[in-house]
Amino acid sequence: KTVIATRVGALDEQVPCGTGILVEPSLTAISTAITTLYSNPSEIENMGRAAQYYAQKELTWTHSADLLLTYINN
């Protein structure tokens, strides 16, 4: 799903570019991001597709194992 998240903790790392919007932790920034997305429904769909692709390719046990094995072998 498309995400609107604030730039706190490790959320920057959890929301890859193109899968959502990262904003400063303020009511104004969050409100603006929500308004921006709902004014552009096609952008919500595009980000949603990007998020689904990311989840299916990057957030799998196979991908995690491949990363670990690459790290160990190097």
mmCIF file of N, CA, C and O in Angstrom:
data_model
loop_
_atom_site.group_PDB
_atom_site.id
_atom_site.type_symbol
_atom_site.label_atom_id
_atom_site.label_comp_id
_atom_site.label_asym_id
_atom_site.label_seq_id
_atom_site.Cartn_x
_atom_site.Cartn_y
_atom_site.Cartn_z
ATOM 1 N N LYS A 1 0.834 -1.189 0.000
ATOM 2 C CA LYS A 1 0.000 0.000 0.000
ATOM 3 C C LYS A 1 0.874 1.247 0.000
ATOM 4 O O LYS A 1 1.978 1.257 0.514
ATOM 5 N N THR A 2 0.335 2.287 -0.550
ATOM 6 C CA THR A 2 0.987 3.587 -0.520
ATOM 7 C C THR A 2 1.054 4.061 0.928
ATOM 8 O O THR A 2 0.123 3.884 1.688
ATOM 9 N N VAL A 3 2.172 4.679 1.288
ATOM 10 C CA VAL A 3 2.400 5.068 2.672
ATOM 11 C C VAL A 3 2.689 6.563 2.767
ATOM 12 O O VAL A 3 3.379 7.125 1.919
ATOM 13 N N ILE A 4 2.152 7.173 3.810
ATOM 14 C CA ILE A 4 2.593 8.503 4.224
ATOM 15 C C ILE A 4 3.181 8.298 5.604
ATOM 16 O O ILE A 4 2.501 7.809 6.504
ATOM 17 N N ALA A 5 4.459 8.620 5.750
ATOM 18 C CA ALA A 5 5.129 8.396 7.034
ATOM 19 C C ALA A 5 5.993 9.601 7.371
ATOM 20 O O ALA A 5 6.405 10.359 6.498
ATOM 21 N N THR A 6 6.256 9.748 8.653
ATOM 22 C CA THR A 6 7.128 10.833 9.080
ATOM 23 C C THR A 6 8.569 10.346 9.142
ATOM 24 O O THR A 6 8.831 9.168 9.329
ATOM 25 N N ARG A 7 9.478 11.281 8.992
ATOM 26 C CA ARG A 7 10.916 10.972 9.025
ATOM 27 C C ARG A 7 11.391 10.876 10.476
ATOM 28 O O ARG A 7 12.064 11.760 10.985
ATOM 29 N N VAL A 8 11.012 9.808 11.123
ATOM 30 C CA VAL A 8 11.458 9.544 12.489
ATOM 31 C C VAL A 8 11.931 8.099 12.563
ATOM 32 O O VAL A 8 11.498 7.256 11.785
ATOM 33 N N GLY A 9 12.825 7.838 13.487
ATOM 34 C CA GLY A 9 13.332 6.479 13.630
ATOM 35 C C GLY A 9 13.910 5.972 12.328
ATOM 36 O O GLY A 9 14.611 6.684 11.623
ATOM 37 N N ALA A 10 13.593 4.754 11.994
ATOM 38 C CA ALA A 10 14.123 4.126 10.779
ATOM 39 C C ALA A 10 13.097 4.090 9.654
ATOM 40 O O ALA A 10 13.245 3.334 8.701
ATOM 41 N N LEU A 11 12.058 4.906 9.745
ATOM 42 C CA LEU A 11 11.027 4.877 8.701
ATOM 43 C C LEU A 11 11.571 5.272 7.341
ATOM 44 O O LEU A 11 11.086 4.786 6.320
ATOM 45 N N ASP A 12 12.585 6.151 7.312
ATOM 46 C CA ASP A 12 13.205 6.512 6.022
ATOM 47 C C ASP A 12 13.675 5.268 5.278
ATOM 48 O O ASP A 12 13.587 5.194 4.052
ATOM 49 N N GLU A 13 14.197 4.316 6.015
ATOM 50 C CA GLU A 13 14.726 3.100 5.414
ATOM 51 C C GLU A 13 13.621 2.109 5.054
ATOM 52 O O GLU A 13 13.827 1.217 4.241
ATOM 53 N N GLN A 14 12.471 2.241 5.669
ATOM 54 C CA GLN A 14 11.386 1.292 5.467
ATOM 55 C C GLN A 14 10.421 1.703 4.362
ATOM 56 O O GLN A 14 9.585 0.905 3.954
ATOM 57 N N VAL A 15 10.543 2.931 3.902
ATOM 58 C CA VAL A 15 9.666 3.433 2.839
ATOM 59 C C VAL A 15 10.540 3.832 1.659
ATOM 60 O O VAL A 15 10.992 4.967 1.558
ATOM 61 N N PRO A 16 10.806 2.890 0.760
ATOM 62 C CA PRO A 16 11.667 3.196 -0.386
ATOM 63 C C PRO A 16 11.065 4.256 -1.301
ATOM 64 O O PRO A 16 9.844 4.420 -1.363
ATOM 65 N N CYS A 17 11.919 4.936 -2.002
ATOM 66 C CA CYS A 17 11.515 5.968 -2.947
ATOM 67 C C CYS A 17 10.467 5.422 -3.915
ATOM 68 O O CYS A 17 10.614 4.331 -4.454
ATOM 69 N N GLY A 18 9.403 6.167 -4.100
ATOM 70 C CA GLY A 18 8.369 5.774 -5.046
ATOM 71 C C GLY A 18 7.266 4.938 -4.456
ATOM 72 O O GLY A 18 6.281 4.646 -5.135
ATOM 73 N N THR A 19 7.396 4.531 -3.194
ATOM 74 C CA THR A 19 6.361 3.697 -2.572
ATOM 75 C C THR A 19 5.496 4.476 -1.598
ATOM 76 O O THR A 19 4.524 3.945 -1.073
ATOM 77 N N GLY A 20 5.870 5.712 -1.348
ATOM 78 C CA GLY A 20 5.114 6.532 -0.420
ATOM 79 C C GLY A 20 5.748 7.895 -0.291
ATOM 80 O O GLY A 20 6.651 8.246 -1.036
ATOM 81 N N ILE A 21 5.260 8.644 0.674
ATOM 82 C CA ILE A 21 5.751 9.987 0.909
ATOM 83 C C ILE A 21 6.283 10.060 2.332
ATOM 84 O O ILE A 21 5.606 9.656 3.277
ATOM 85 N N LEU A 22 7.491 10.576 2.463
ATOM 86 C CA LEU A 22 8.081 10.824 3.778
ATOM 87 C C LEU A 22 8.032 12.313 4.054
ATOM 88 O O LEU A 22 8.410 13.115 3.195
ATOM 89 N N VAL A 23 7.548 12.683 5.229
ATOM 90 C CA VAL A 23 7.423 14.087 5.587
ATOM 91 C C VAL A 23 8.001 14.325 6.973
ATOM 92 O O VAL A 23 8.230 13.390 7.740
ATOM 93 N N GLU A 24 8.212 15.584 7.281
ATOM 94 C CA GLU A 24 8.644 15.946 8.621
ATOM 95 C C GLU A 24 7.483 15.679 9.588
ATOM 96 O O GLU A 24 6.324 15.723 9.190
ATOM 97 N N PRO A 25 7.796 15.402 10.846
ATOM 98 C CA PRO A 25 6.735 15.084 11.803
ATOM 99 C C PRO A 25 5.981 16.334 12.285
ATOM 100 O O PRO A 25 6.183 16.823 13.380
ATOM 101 N N SER A 26 5.117 16.828 11.406
ATOM 102 C CA SER A 26 4.278 17.970 11.776
ATOM 103 C C SER A 26 2.892 17.778 11.174
ATOM 104 O O SER A 26 2.744 17.139 10.124
ATOM 105 N N LEU A 27 1.907 18.335 11.831
ATOM 106 C CA LEU A 27 0.539 18.215 11.326
ATOM 107 C C LEU A 27 0.400 18.824 9.937
ATOM 108 O O LEU A 27 -0.292 18.269 9.084
ATOM 109 N N THR A 28 1.065 19.930 9.710
ATOM 110 C CA THR A 28 0.985 20.593 8.407
ATOM 111 C C THR A 28 1.563 19.715 7.307
ATOM 112 O O THR A 28 0.953 19.566 6.241
ATOM 113 N N ALA A 29 2.723 19.125 7.544
ATOM 114 C CA ALA A 29 3.363 18.273 6.533
ATOM 115 C C ALA A 29 2.530 17.041 6.240
ATOM 116 O O ALA A 29 2.361 16.651 5.073
ATOM 117 N N ILE A 30 1.983 16.428 7.276
ATOM 118 C CA ILE A 30 1.151 15.234 7.082
ATOM 119 C C ILE A 30 -0.123 15.600 6.335
ATOM 120 O O ILE A 30 -0.524 14.919 5.384
ATOM 121 N N SER A 31 -0.756 16.683 6.730
ATOM 122 C CA SER A 31 -1.978 17.141 6.072
ATOM 123 C C SER A 31 -1.735 17.459 4.605
ATOM 124 O O SER A 31 -2.524 17.080 3.735
ATOM 125 N N THR A 32 -0.627 18.121 4.313
ATOM 126 C CA THR A 32 -0.284 18.461 2.931
ATOM 127 C C THR A 32 -0.062 17.194 2.112
ATOM 128 O O THR A 32 -0.518 17.104 0.963
ATOM 129 N N ALA A 33 0.625 16.211 2.674
ATOM 130 C CA ALA A 33 0.878 14.955 1.963
ATOM 131 C C ALA A 33 -0.431 14.229 1.657
ATOM 132 O O ALA A 33 -0.621 13.717 0.547
ATOM 133 N N ILE A 34 -1.336 14.193 2.622
ATOM 134 C CA ILE A 34 -2.632 13.536 2.410
ATOM 135 C C ILE A 34 -3.404 14.254 1.310
ATOM 136 O O ILE A 34 -3.927 13.621 0.387
ATOM 137 N N THR A 35 -3.460 15.579 1.380
ATOM 138 C CA THR A 35 -4.174 16.364 0.375
ATOM 139 C C THR A 35 -3.560 16.170 -1.005
ATOM 140 O O THR A 35 -4.277 16.009 -1.998
ATOM 141 N N THR A 36 -2.239 16.178 -1.062
ATOM 142 C CA THR A 36 -1.539 15.995 -2.336
ATOM 143 C C THR A 36 -1.882 14.647 -2.949
ATOM 144 O O THR A 36 -2.197 14.562 -4.149
ATOM 145 N N LEU A 37 -1.821 13.585 -2.159
ATOM 146 C CA LEU A 37 -2.123 12.262 -2.705
ATOM 147 C C LEU A 37 -3.580 12.150 -3.147
ATOM 148 O O LEU A 37 -3.859 11.638 -4.230
ATOM 149 N N TYR A 38 -4.495 12.605 -2.321
ATOM 150 C CA TYR A 38 -5.902 12.474 -2.687
ATOM 151 C C TYR A 38 -6.293 13.378 -3.849
ATOM 152 O O TYR A 38 -7.309 13.147 -4.490
ATOM 153 N N SER A 39 -5.464 14.362 -4.149
ATOM 154 C CA SER A 39 -5.696 15.187 -5.335
ATOM 155 C C SER A 39 -5.141 14.515 -6.587
ATOM 156 O O SER A 39 -5.400 14.974 -7.700
ATOM 157 N N ASN A 40 -4.342 13.462 -6.400
ATOM 158 C CA ASN A 40 -3.708 12.747 -7.513
ATOM 159 C C ASN A 40 -3.912 11.242 -7.349
ATOM 160 O O ASN A 40 -2.975 10.517 -7.019
ATOM 161 N N PRO A 41 -5.131 10.751 -7.606
ATOM 162 C CA PRO A 41 -5.405 9.325 -7.410
ATOM 163 C C PRO A 41 -4.485 8.402 -8.204
ATOM 164 O O PRO A 41 -4.148 7.311 -7.746
ATOM 165 N N SER A 42 -4.046 8.839 -9.375
ATOM 166 C CA SER A 42 -3.156 7.982 -10.169
ATOM 167 C C SER A 42 -1.813 7.818 -9.463
ATOM 168 O O SER A 42 -1.167 6.767 -9.580
ATOM 169 N N GLU A 43 -1.394 8.821 -8.710
ATOM 170 C CA GLU A 43 -0.142 8.726 -7.958
ATOM 171 C C GLU A 43 -0.274 7.702 -6.828
ATOM 172 O O GLU A 43 0.658 6.956 -6.547
ATOM 173 N N ILE A 44 -1.442 7.649 -6.208
ATOM 174 C CA ILE A 44 -1.692 6.636 -5.175
ATOM 175 C C ILE A 44 -1.558 5.247 -5.788
ATOM 176 O O ILE A 44 -0.919 4.359 -5.229
ATOM 177 N N GLU A 45 -2.150 5.063 -6.968
ATOM 178 C CA GLU A 45 -2.077 3.763 -7.654
ATOM 179 C C GLU A 45 -0.642 3.429 -8.045
ATOM 180 O O GLU A 45 -0.197 2.286 -7.868
ATOM 181 N N ASN A 46 0.093 4.393 -8.585
ATOM 182 C CA ASN A 46 1.489 4.149 -8.984
ATOM 183 C C ASN A 46 2.347 3.763 -7.787
ATOM 184 O O ASN A 46 3.139 2.817 -7.856
ATOM 185 N N MET A 47 2.200 4.504 -6.699
ATOM 186 C CA MET A 47 2.976 4.187 -5.498
ATOM 187 C C MET A 47 2.564 2.838 -4.919
ATOM 188 O O MET A 47 3.401 2.088 -4.424
ATOM 189 N N GLY A 48 1.285 2.532 -4.997
ATOM 190 C CA GLY A 48 0.805 1.239 -4.516
ATOM 191 C C GLY A 48 1.409 0.089 -5.307
ATOM 192 O O GLY A 48 1.819 -0.928 -4.734
ATOM 193 N N ARG A 49 1.486 0.251 -6.620
ATOM 194 C CA ARG A 49 2.105 -0.791 -7.451
ATOM 195 C C ARG A 49 3.589 -0.920 -7.131
ATOM 196 O O ARG A 49 4.126 -2.026 -7.051
ATOM 197 N N ALA A 50 4.258 0.214 -6.944
ATOM 198 C CA ALA A 50 5.684 0.178 -6.590
ATOM 199 C C ALA A 50 5.895 -0.488 -5.237
ATOM 200 O O ALA A 50 6.835 -1.272 -5.053
ATOM 201 N N ALA A 51 5.023 -0.211 -4.285
ATOM 202 C CA ALA A 51 5.121 -0.832 -2.961
ATOM 203 C C ALA A 51 4.884 -2.339 -3.043
ATOM 204 O O ALA A 51 5.594 -3.122 -2.403
ATOM 205 N N GLN A 52 3.915 -2.751 -3.849
ATOM 206 C CA GLN A 52 3.652 -4.181 -4.008
ATOM 207 C C GLN A 52 4.851 -4.879 -4.644
ATOM 208 O O GLN A 52 5.264 -5.948 -4.192
ATOM 209 N N TYR A 53 5.407 -4.272 -5.670
ATOM 210 C CA TYR A 53 6.582 -4.852 -6.325
ATOM 211 C C TYR A 53 7.735 -4.966 -5.333
ATOM 212 O O TYR A 53 8.396 -6.007 -5.248
ATOM 213 N N TYR A 54 7.985 -3.903 -4.569
ATOM 214 C CA TYR A 54 9.053 -3.913 -3.571
ATOM 215 C C TYR A 54 8.832 -5.034 -2.561
ATOM 216 O O TYR A 54 9.760 -5.787 -2.246
ATOM 217 N N ALA A 55 7.621 -5.163 -2.078
ATOM 218 C CA ALA A 55 7.323 -6.201 -1.082
ATOM 219 C C ALA A 55 7.532 -7.604 -1.659
ATOM 220 O O ALA A 55 8.096 -8.477 -0.995
ATOM 221 N N GLN A 56 7.104 -7.806 -2.888
ATOM 222 C CA GLN A 56 7.209 -9.136 -3.490
ATOM 223 C C GLN A 56 8.636 -9.496 -3.882
ATOM 224 O O GLN A 56 8.971 -10.681 -3.951
ATOM 225 N N LYS A 57 9.484 -8.508 -4.147
ATOM 226 C CA LYS A 57 10.852 -8.789 -4.593
ATOM 227 C C LYS A 57 11.886 -8.638 -3.479
ATOM 228 O O LYS A 57 12.850 -9.394 -3.419
ATOM 229 N N GLU A 58 11.725 -7.648 -2.627
ATOM 230 C CA GLU A 58 12.750 -7.321 -1.637
ATOM 231 C C GLU A 58 12.460 -7.867 -0.240
ATOM 232 O O GLU A 58 13.378 -8.075 0.540
ATOM 233 N N LEU A 59 11.213 -8.053 0.082
ATOM 234 C CA LEU A 59 10.839 -8.451 1.444
ATOM 235 C C LEU A 59 10.486 -9.935 1.525
ATOM 236 O O LEU A 59 9.493 -10.323 2.133
ATOM 237 N N THR A 60 11.329 -10.750 0.934
ATOM 238 C CA THR A 60 11.097 -12.195 0.952
ATOM 239 C C THR A 60 12.238 -12.880 1.696
ATOM 240 O O THR A 60 13.332 -12.341 1.837
ATOM 241 N N TRP A 61 11.966 -14.089 2.162
ATOM 242 C CA TRP A 61 13.016 -14.871 2.826
ATOM 243 C C TRP A 61 14.138 -15.184 1.846
ATOM 244 O O TRP A 61 15.311 -15.171 2.207
ATOM 245 N N THR A 62 13.788 -15.458 0.603
ATOM 246 C CA THR A 62 14.805 -15.776 -0.405
ATOM 247 C C THR A 62 15.742 -14.595 -0.614
ATOM 248 O O THR A 62 16.968 -14.758 -0.642
ATOM 249 N N HIS A 63 15.184 -13.417 -0.751
ATOM 250 C CA HIS A 63 16.020 -12.227 -0.954
ATOM 251 C C HIS A 63 16.896 -11.977 0.272
ATOM 252 O O HIS A 63 18.084 -11.666 0.137
ATOM 253 N N SER A 64 16.322 -12.122 1.463
ATOM 254 C CA SER A 64 17.104 -11.923 2.689
ATOM 255 C C SER A 64 18.249 -12.924 2.778
ATOM 256 O O SER A 64 19.374 -12.575 3.148
ATOM 257 N N ALA A 65 17.974 -14.183 2.431
ATOM 258 C CA ALA A 65 19.019 -15.212 2.447
ATOM 259 C C ALA A 65 20.108 -14.902 1.426
ATOM 260 O O ALA A 65 21.298 -15.054 1.713
ATOM 261 N N ASP A 66 19.709 -14.448 0.243
ATOM 262 C CA ASP A 66 20.689 -14.074 -0.781
ATOM 263 C C ASP A 66 21.597 -12.941 -0.302
ATOM 264 O O ASP A 66 22.813 -12.970 -0.510
ATOM 265 N N LEU A 67 21.012 -11.938 0.338
ATOM 266 C CA LEU A 67 21.807 -10.831 0.873
ATOM 267 C C LEU A 67 22.788 -11.321 1.931
ATOM 268 O O LEU A 67 23.962 -10.925 1.940
ATOM 269 N N LEU A 68 22.321 -12.196 2.807
ATOM 270 C CA LEU A 68 23.179 -12.724 3.864
ATOM 271 C C LEU A 68 24.320 -13.542 3.274
ATOM 272 O O LEU A 68 25.480 -13.379 3.668
ATOM 273 N N LEU A 69 24.020 -14.401 2.322
ATOM 274 C CA LEU A 69 25.044 -15.233 1.703
ATOM 275 C C LEU A 69 26.066 -14.369 0.943
ATOM 276 O O LEU A 69 27.272 -14.644 0.989
ATOM 277 N N THR A 70 25.605 -13.348 0.273
ATOM 278 C CA THR A 70 26.517 -12.438 -0.423
ATOM 279 C C THR A 70 27.447 -11.770 0.585
ATOM 280 O O THR A 70 28.654 -11.670 0.355
ATOM 281 N N TYR A 71 26.886 -11.318 1.689
ATOM 282 C CA TYR A 71 27.696 -10.676 2.728
ATOM 283 C C TYR A 71 28.722 -11.642 3.292
ATOM 284 O O TYR A 71 29.896 -11.296 3.436
ATOM 285 N N ILE A 72 28.314 -12.846 3.591
ATOM 286 C CA ILE A 72 29.225 -13.858 4.151
ATOM 287 C C ILE A 72 30.336 -14.192 3.172
ATOM 288 O O ILE A 72 31.493 -14.310 3.554
ATOM 289 N N ASN A 73 29.980 -14.347 1.916
ATOM 290 C CA ASN A 73 30.955 -14.733 0.897
ATOM 291 C C ASN A 73 31.942 -13.622 0.557
ATOM 292 O O ASN A 73 33.015 -13.874 0.024
ATOM 293 N N ASN A 74 31.586 -12.398 0.848
ATOM 294 C CA ASN A 74 32.488 -11.278 0.565
ATOM 295 C C ASN A 74 33.303 -10.958 1.790
ATOM 296 O O ASN A 74 34.239 -10.325 1.826
#
